[in-house]
PDB file of C-alpha atoms in Angstrom:
ATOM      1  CA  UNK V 110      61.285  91.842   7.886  1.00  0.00           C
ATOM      2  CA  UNK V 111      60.598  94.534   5.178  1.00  0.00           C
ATOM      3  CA  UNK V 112      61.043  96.994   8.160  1.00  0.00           C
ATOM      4  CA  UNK V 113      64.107  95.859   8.675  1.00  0.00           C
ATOM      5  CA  UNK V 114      65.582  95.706   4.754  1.00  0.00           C
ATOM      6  CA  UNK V 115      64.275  99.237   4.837  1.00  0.00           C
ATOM      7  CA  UNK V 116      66.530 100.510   8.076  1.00  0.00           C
ATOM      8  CA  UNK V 117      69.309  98.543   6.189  1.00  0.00           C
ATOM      9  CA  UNK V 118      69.262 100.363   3.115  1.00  0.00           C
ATOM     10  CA  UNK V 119      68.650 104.119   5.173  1.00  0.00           C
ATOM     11  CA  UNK V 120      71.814 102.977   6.868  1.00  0.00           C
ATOM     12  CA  UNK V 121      73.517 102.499   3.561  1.00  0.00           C
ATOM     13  CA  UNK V 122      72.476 105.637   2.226  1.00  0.00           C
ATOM     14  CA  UNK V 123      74.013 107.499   5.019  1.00  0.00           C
ATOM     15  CA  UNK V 124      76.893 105.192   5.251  1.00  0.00           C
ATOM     16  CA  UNK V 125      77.485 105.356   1.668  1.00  0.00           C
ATOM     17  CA  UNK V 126      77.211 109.457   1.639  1.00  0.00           C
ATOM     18  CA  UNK V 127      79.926 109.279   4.305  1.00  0.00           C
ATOM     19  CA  UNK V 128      81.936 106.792   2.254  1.00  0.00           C
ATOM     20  CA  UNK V 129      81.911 109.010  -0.826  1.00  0.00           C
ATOM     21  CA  UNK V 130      83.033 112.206   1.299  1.00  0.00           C
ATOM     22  CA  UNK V 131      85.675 109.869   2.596  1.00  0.00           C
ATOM     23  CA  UNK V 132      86.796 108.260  -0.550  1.00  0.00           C
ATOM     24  CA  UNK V 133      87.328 112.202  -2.060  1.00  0.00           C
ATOM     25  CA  UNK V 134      89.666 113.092   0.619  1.00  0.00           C
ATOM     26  CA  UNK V 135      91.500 109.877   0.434  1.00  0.00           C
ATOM     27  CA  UNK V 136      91.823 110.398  -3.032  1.00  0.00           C
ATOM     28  CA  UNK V 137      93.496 114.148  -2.280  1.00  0.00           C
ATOM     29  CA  UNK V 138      95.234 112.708   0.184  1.00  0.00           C
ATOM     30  CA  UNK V 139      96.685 110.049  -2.375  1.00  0.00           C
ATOM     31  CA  UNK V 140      97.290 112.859  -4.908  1.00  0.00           C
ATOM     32  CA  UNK V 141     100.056 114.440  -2.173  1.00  0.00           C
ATOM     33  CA  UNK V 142     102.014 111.214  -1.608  1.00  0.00           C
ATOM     34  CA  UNK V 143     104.884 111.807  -4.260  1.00  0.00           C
ATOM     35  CA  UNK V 144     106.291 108.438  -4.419  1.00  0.00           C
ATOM     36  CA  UNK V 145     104.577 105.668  -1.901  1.00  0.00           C
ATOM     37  CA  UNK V 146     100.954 105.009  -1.442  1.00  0.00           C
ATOM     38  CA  UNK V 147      98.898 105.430   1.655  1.00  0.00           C
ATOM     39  CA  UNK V 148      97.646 102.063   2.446  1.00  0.00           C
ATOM     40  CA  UNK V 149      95.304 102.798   5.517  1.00  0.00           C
ATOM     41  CA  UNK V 150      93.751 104.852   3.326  1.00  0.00           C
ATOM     42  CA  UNK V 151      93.397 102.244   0.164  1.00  0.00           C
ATOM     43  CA  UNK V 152      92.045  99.670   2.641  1.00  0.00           C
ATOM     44  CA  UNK V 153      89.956 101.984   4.550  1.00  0.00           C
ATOM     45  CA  UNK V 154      87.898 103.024   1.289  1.00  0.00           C
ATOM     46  CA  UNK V 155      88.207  98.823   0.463  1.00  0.00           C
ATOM     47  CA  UNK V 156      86.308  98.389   4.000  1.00  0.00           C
ATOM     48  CA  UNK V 157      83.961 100.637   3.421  1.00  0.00           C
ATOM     49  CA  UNK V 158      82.744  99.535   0.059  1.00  0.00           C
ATOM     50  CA  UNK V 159      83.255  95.647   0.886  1.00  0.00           C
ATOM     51  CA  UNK V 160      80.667  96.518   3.293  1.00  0.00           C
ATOM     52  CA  UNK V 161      78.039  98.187   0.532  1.00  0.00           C
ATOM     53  CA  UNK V 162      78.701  95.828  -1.535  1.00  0.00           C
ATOM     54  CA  UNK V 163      78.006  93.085   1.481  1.00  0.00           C
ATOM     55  CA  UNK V 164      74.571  95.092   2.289  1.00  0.00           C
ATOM     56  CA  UNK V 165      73.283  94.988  -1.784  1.00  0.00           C
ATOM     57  CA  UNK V 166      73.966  91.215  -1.789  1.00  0.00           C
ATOM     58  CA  UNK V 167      71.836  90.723   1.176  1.00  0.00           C
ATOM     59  CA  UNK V 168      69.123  93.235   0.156  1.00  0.00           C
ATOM     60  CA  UNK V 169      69.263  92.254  -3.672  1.00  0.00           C
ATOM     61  CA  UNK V 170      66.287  89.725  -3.640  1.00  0.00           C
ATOM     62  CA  UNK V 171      64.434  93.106  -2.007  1.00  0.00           C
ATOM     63  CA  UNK V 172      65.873  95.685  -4.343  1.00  0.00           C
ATOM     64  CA  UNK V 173      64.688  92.840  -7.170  1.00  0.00           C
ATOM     65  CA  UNK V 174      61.008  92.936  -5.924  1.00  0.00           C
ATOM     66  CA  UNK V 175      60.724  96.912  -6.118  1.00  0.00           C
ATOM     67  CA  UNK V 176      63.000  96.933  -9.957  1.00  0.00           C
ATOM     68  CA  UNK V 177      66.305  98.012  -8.195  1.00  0.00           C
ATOM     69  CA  UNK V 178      68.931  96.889 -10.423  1.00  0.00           C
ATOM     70  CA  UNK V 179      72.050  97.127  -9.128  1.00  0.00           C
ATOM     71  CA  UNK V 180      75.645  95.158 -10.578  1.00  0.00           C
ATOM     72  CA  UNK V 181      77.986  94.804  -7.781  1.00  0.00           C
ATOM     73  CA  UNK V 182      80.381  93.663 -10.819  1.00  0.00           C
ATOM     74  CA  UNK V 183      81.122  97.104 -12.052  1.00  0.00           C
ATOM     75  CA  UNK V 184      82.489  97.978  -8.552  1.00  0.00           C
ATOM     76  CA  UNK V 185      84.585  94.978  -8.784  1.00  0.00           C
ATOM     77  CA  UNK V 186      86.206  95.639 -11.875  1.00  0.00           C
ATOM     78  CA  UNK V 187      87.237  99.204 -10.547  1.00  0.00           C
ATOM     79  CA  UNK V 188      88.968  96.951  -7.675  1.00  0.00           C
ATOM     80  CA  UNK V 189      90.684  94.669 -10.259  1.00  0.00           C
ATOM     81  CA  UNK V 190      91.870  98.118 -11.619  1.00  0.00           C
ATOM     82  CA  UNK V 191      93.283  99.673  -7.947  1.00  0.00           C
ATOM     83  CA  UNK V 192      94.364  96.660  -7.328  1.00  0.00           C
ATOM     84  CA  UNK V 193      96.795  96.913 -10.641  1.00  0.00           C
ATOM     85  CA  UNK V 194      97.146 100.467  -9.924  1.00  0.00           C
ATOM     86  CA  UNK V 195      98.350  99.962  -6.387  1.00  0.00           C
ATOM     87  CA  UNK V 196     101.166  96.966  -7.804  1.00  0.00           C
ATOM     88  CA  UNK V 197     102.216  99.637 -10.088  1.00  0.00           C
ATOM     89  CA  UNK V 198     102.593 102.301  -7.708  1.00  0.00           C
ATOM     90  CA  UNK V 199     100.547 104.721  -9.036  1.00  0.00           C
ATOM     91  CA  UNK V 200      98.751 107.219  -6.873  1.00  0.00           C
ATOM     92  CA  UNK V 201      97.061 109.350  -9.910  1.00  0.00           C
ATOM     93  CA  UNK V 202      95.076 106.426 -11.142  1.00  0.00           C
ATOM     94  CA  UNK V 203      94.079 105.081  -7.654  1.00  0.00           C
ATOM     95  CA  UNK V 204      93.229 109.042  -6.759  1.00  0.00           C
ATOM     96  CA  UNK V 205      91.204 109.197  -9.907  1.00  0.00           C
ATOM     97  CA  UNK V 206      89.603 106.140  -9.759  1.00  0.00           C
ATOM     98  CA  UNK V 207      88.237 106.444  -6.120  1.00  0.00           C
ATOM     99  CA  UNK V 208      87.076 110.442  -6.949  1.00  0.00           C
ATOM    100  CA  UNK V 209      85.528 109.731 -10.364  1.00  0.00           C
ATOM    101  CA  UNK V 210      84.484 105.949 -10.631  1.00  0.00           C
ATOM    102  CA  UNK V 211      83.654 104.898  -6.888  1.00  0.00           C
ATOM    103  CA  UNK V 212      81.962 108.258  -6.215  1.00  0.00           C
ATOM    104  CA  UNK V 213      79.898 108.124  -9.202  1.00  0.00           C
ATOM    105  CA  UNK V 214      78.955 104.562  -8.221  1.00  0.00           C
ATOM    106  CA  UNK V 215      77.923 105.077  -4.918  1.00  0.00           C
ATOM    107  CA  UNK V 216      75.992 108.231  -5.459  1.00  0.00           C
ATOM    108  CA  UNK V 217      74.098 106.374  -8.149  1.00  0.00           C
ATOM    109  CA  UNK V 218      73.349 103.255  -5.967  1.00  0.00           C
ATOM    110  CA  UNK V 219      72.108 105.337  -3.279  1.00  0.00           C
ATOM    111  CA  UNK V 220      69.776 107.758  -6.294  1.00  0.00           C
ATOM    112  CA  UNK V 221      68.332 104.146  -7.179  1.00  0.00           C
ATOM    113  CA  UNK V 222      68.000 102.844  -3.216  1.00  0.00           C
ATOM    114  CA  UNK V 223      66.074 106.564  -2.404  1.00  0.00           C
ATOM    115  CA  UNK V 224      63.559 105.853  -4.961  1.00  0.00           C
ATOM    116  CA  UNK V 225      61.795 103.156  -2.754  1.00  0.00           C
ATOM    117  CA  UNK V 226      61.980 104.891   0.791  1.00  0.00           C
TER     118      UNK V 226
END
């Protein structure tokens, strides 16, 4: 079983790296669009971290045993905020929030996951 927790969290390292390149150029991408937002793109980047969040629920009791703390909460309140941002239109704080708070989020889950491979 610990096998395959372990494969799991590679795959979300990789996924997540991949996510975070992604996320960037949605965010440019967001940052050209002068007056309607992209929403493939919004719900592509939603996908993608639905899913990390999906893989630290099911790895949590794991990530608990080897001190892995990791609040799934503070990625939902940054969707509470898109969310608002994408009802008021606004590209800038969608674009900024996907490079600066999402990024930073998944780079640090995936610092804290490396620690125990």
């Amino acid at each position: 079983m610990e096998n395959q927790i372990i494969e799991i969290l590679k795959s979300f390292i990789d996924y997540g790296d991949k996510l975070s390149k992604g996320v960037i150029n949605a965010s440019n991408e967001l940052r050209k669009e002068e007056n309607t937002i992209n929403t493939d793109i919004l719900l592509q980047c939603l996908d993608g971290l639905q899913w990390c969040v999906d893989v630290l629920k099911n790895t949590k009791g794991y990530l608990s045993s080897k001190d892995i703390r990791i609040d799934e909460n503070r990625l939902a309140d940054i969707i509470r905020e898109l969310f608002e941002a994408f009802q008021n239109n606004d590209n800038v704080l969608i674009a900024d929030l996907l490079e600066y708070e999402v990024t930073e989020i998944l780079e640090e889950w995936s610092k804290d996951i490396k620690t125990i491979l």
